[in-house]
Coordinates of C-alpha atoms and ligand atoms in Angstrom, one line a residue:
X1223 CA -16.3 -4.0 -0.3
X1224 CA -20.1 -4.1 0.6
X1225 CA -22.4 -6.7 1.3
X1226 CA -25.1 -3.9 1.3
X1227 CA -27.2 -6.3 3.6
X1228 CA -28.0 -9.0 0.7
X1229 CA -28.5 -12.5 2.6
X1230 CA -29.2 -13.4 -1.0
X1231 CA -25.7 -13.4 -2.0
X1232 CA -23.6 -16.0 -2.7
X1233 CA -20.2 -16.7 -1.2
X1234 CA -17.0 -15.1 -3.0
X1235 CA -13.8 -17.6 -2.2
X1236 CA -10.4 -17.1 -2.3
X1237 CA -7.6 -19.7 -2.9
X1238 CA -4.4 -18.5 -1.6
X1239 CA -0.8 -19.6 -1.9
X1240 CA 0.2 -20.5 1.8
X1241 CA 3.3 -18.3 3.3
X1242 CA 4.2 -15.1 2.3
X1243 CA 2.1 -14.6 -0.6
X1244 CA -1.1 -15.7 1.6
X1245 CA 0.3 -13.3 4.5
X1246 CA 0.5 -10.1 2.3
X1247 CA -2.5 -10.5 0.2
X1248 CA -4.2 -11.0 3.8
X1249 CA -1.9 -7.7 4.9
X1250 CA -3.8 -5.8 1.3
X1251 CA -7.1 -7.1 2.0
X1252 CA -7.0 -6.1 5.8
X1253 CA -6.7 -2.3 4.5
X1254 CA -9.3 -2.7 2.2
X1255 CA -11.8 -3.6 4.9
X1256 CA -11.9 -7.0 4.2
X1257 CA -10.5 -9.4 7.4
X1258 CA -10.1 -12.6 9.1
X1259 CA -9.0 -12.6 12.1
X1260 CA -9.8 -16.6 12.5
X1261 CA -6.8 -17.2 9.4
X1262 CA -4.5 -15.1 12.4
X1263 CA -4.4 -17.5 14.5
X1264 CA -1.2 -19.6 14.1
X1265 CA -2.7 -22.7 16.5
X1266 CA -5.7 -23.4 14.0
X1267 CA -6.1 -26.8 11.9
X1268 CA -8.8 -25.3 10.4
X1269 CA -8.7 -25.1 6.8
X1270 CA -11.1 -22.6 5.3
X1271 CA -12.0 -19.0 7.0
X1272 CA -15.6 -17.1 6.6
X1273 CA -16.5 -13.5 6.5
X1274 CA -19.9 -13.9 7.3
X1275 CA -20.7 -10.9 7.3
X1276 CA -18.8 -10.0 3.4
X1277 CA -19.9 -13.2 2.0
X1278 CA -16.2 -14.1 1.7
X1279 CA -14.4 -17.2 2.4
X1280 CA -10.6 -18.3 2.3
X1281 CA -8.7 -21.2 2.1
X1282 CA -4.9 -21.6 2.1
X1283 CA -2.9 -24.5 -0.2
X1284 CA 0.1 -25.4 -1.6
X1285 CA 0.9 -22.4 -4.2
X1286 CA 0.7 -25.4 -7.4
X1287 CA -2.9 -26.2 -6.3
X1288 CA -4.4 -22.8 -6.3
X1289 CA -4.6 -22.4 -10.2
X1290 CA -6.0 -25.9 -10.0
X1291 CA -9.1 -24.7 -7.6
X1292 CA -9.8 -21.9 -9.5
X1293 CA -10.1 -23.4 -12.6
X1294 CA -12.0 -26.2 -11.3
X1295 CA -14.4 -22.8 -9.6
X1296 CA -13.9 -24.2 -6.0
X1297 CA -12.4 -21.1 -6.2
X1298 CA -13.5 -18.1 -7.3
X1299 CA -10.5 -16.0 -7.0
X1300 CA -6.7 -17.1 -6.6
X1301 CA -3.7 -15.4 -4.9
X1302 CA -0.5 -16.9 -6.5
X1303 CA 2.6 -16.6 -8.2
X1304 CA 3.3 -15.9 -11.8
X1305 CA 6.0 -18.8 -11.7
X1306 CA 2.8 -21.3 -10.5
X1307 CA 0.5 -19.8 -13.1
X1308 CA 2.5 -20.3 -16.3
X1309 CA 3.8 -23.6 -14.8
X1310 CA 0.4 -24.8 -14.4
X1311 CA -1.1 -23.3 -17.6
X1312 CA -4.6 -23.9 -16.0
X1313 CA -7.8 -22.0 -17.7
X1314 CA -8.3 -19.0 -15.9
X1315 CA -7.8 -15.2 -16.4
X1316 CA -4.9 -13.5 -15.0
X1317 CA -6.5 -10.4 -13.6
X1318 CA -4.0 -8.2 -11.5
X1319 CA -0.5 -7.8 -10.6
X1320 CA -0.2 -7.7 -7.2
X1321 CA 3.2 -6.0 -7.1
X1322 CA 4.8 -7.7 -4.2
X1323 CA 6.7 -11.1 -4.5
X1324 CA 8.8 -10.1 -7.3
X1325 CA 11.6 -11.7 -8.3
X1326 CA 12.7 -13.8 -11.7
X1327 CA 13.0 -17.2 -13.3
X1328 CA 16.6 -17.4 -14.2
X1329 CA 18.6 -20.4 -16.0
X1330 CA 21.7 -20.3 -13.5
X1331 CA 24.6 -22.5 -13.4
X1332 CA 28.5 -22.1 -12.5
X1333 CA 29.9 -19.7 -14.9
X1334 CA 31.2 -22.6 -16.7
X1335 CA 28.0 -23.6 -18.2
X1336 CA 27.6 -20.1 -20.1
X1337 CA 29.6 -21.6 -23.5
X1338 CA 27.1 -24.2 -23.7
X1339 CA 24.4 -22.2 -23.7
X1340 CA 25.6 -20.1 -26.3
X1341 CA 26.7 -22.7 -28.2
X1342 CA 23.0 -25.1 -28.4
X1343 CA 24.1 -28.1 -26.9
X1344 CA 22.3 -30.9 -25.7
X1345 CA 22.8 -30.0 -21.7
X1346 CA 20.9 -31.4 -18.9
X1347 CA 18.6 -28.2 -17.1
X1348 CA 17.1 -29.6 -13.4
X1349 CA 14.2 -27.1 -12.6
X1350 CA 11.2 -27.4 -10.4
X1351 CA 9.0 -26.0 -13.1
X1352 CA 9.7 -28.3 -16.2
X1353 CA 7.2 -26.9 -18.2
X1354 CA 8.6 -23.3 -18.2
X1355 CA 11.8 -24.6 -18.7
X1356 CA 11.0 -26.7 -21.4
X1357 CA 8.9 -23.4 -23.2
X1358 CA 11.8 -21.4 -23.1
X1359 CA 14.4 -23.9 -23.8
X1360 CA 12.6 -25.4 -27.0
X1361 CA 10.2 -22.2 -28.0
X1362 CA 12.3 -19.2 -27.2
X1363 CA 15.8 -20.5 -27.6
X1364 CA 14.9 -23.5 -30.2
X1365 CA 17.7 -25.3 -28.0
X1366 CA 17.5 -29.0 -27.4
X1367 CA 17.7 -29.6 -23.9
X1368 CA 16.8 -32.6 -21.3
X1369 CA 15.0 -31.5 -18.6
X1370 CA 15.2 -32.9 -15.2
X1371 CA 11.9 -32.7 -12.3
X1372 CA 12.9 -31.4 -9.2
X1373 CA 11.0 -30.8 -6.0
X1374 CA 13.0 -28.4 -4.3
X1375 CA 16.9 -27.4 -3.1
X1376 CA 17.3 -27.6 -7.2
X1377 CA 20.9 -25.3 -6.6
X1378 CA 22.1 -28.5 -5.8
X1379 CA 21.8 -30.1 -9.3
X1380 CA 24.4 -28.4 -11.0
X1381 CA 27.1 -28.6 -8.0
X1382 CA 26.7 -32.8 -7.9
X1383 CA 26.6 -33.0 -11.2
X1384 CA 22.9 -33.7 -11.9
X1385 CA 22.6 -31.1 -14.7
X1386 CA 24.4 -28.3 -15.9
X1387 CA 22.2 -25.5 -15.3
X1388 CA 18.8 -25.0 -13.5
X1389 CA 15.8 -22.6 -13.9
X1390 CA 14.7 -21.5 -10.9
X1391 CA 13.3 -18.4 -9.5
X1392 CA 15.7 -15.6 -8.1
X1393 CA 14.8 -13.3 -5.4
X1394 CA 18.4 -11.7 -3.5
X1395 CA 20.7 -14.1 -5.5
X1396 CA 22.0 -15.2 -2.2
X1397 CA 21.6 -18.8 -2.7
X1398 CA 23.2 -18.6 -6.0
X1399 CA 26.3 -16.8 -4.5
X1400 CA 26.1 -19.0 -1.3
X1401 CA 26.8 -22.0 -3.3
X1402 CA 29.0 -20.5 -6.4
X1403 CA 26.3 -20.0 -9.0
X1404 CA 25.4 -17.1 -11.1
X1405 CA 22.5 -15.9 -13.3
X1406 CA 23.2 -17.2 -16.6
X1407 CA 19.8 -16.1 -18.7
X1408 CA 17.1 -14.6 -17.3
X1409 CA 13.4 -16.1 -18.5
X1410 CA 10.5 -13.9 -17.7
X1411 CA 10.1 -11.4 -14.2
X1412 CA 7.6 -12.7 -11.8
X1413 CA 5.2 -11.2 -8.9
X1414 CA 1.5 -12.0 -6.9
X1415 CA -1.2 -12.2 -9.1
X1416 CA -4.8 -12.4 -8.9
X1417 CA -6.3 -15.1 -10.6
X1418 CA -9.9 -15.5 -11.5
X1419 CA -12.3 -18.0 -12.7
X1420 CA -13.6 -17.0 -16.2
X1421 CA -17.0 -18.2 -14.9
X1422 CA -17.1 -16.3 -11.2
X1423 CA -15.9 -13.2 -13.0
X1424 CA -19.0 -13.5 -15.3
X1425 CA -21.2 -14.4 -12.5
X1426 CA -19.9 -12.3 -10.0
X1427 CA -18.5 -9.0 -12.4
X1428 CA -19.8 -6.5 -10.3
X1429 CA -17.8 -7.7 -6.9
X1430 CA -14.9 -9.2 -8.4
X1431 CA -14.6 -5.7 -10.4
X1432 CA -14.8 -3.7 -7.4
X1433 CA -12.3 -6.0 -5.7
X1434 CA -9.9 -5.7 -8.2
X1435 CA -10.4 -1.8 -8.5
X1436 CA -9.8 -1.7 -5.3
X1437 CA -6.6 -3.8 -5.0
X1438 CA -5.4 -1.9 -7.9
X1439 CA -5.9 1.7 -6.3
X1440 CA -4.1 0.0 -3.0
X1441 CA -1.2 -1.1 -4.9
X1442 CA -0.5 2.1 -6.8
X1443 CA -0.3 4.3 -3.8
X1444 CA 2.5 1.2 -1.8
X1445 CA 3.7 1.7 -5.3
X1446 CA 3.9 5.3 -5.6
Ligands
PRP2949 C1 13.5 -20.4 -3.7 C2 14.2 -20.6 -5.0 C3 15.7 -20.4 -4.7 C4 15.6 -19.3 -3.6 C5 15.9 -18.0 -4.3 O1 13.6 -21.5 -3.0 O2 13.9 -21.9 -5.5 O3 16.2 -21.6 -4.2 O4 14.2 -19.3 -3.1 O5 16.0 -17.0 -3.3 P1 17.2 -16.0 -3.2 O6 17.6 -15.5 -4.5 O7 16.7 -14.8 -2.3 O8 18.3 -16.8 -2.5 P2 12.6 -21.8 -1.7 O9 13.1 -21.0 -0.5 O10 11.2 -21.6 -2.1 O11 12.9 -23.4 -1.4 P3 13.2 -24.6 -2.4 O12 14.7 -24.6 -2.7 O13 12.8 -25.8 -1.6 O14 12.4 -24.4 -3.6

């Protein structure tokens, strides 16, 4: 990516899921040319991070805010999960599949709990994404459920009794196994995406484009 010398050109931001996601997005855009070394440096309060001389910027939040920036255009572009995308169901365009950060968003639940879902009955599912729970519950399965907001540690719902299953996201499986659960039903795969605003990418088509052609090129050949 070019600035080609423009002091004309407006800045491009990025909103990126803090943690991992953040760190190997960073990791891609480092071999692309495009770096930060002030975002490296663990110490830092600072929140937002300029390429002067790119006419980039970066910020880092909490992975359910990013869609919320970018669709707002404090951002123009978004790093973030595809679990936090349909979750959020935000107004932007899903542009790119990063291809790290997979894993899945499973119902799970001792192996119990498998009848019940076969059989349609009215169980309690604990997830920290109620609204992809509730899409597949009632628009994919047509299954009455009640569905229970959690913020976190959800394994532990079924295992004191909160609920009988959760949906939650599954990466190894080895918190599942660790505490006696199993994949029940499996919703939808999940990976990094990039996220754009629909405005920036008509604004800005020509370097959000090349960005994403890029990215794209990059991931093929980890891929390959
Ligand atoms: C996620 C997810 C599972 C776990 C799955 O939790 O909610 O609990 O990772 O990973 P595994 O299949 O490799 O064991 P996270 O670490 O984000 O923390 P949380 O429980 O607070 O959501």
């Amino acid at each position: 990516m070019s600035s080609e010398g423009r002091t004309d050109m407006r800045y491009l931001t990025f909103a990126l899921a803090k943690g991992r996601l953040a760190k190997t997005a960073m990791a891609m855009f480092e071999e692309l040319g495009i770096t930060c070394e002030a975002m490296k440096d663990t110490e830092t309060r600072k929140l937002i991070f300029v390429n002067e001389e790119l006419k980039l910027k970066f910020f880092l939040s909490k992975a359910s805010d990013v869609p919320t920036y970018v669709e707002y255009g404090a951002a123009d572009i978004g790093v973030v999960g595809e679990d936090t995308i349909l979750e959020e169901g935000r107004n932007l365009h899903e542009m790119l599949d990063l291809g790290f950060g997979r894993c899945r968003m499973c119902v799970c639940g001792p192996a119990s709990a498998k009848e019940k879902l076969q059989h349609g009955e009215l169980i309690r599912v604990a997830s920290k994404y109620p609204n992809i729970a509730k899409d597949y519950f009632y628009n994919k399965k047509l299954q009455t459920v009640e569905i229970i907001k959690l913020n976190g540690s959800v394994e532990l719902a079924p295992i004191v009794g909160l609920s009988e299953v959760i949906v939650d996201i599954v990466e190894t499986g080895s918190t599942l196994r660790a505490n006696g659960l199993e994949v029940l039903e499996e919703v939808c795969d999940l990976s990094a995406r990039i996220v754009v605003n629909p405005v920036s990418l008509k604004m800005e088509q020509e370097r959000i484009r090349s960005l994403l052609l890029d990215l794209r090129r990059l991931r093929d050949e980890k891929q390959a």
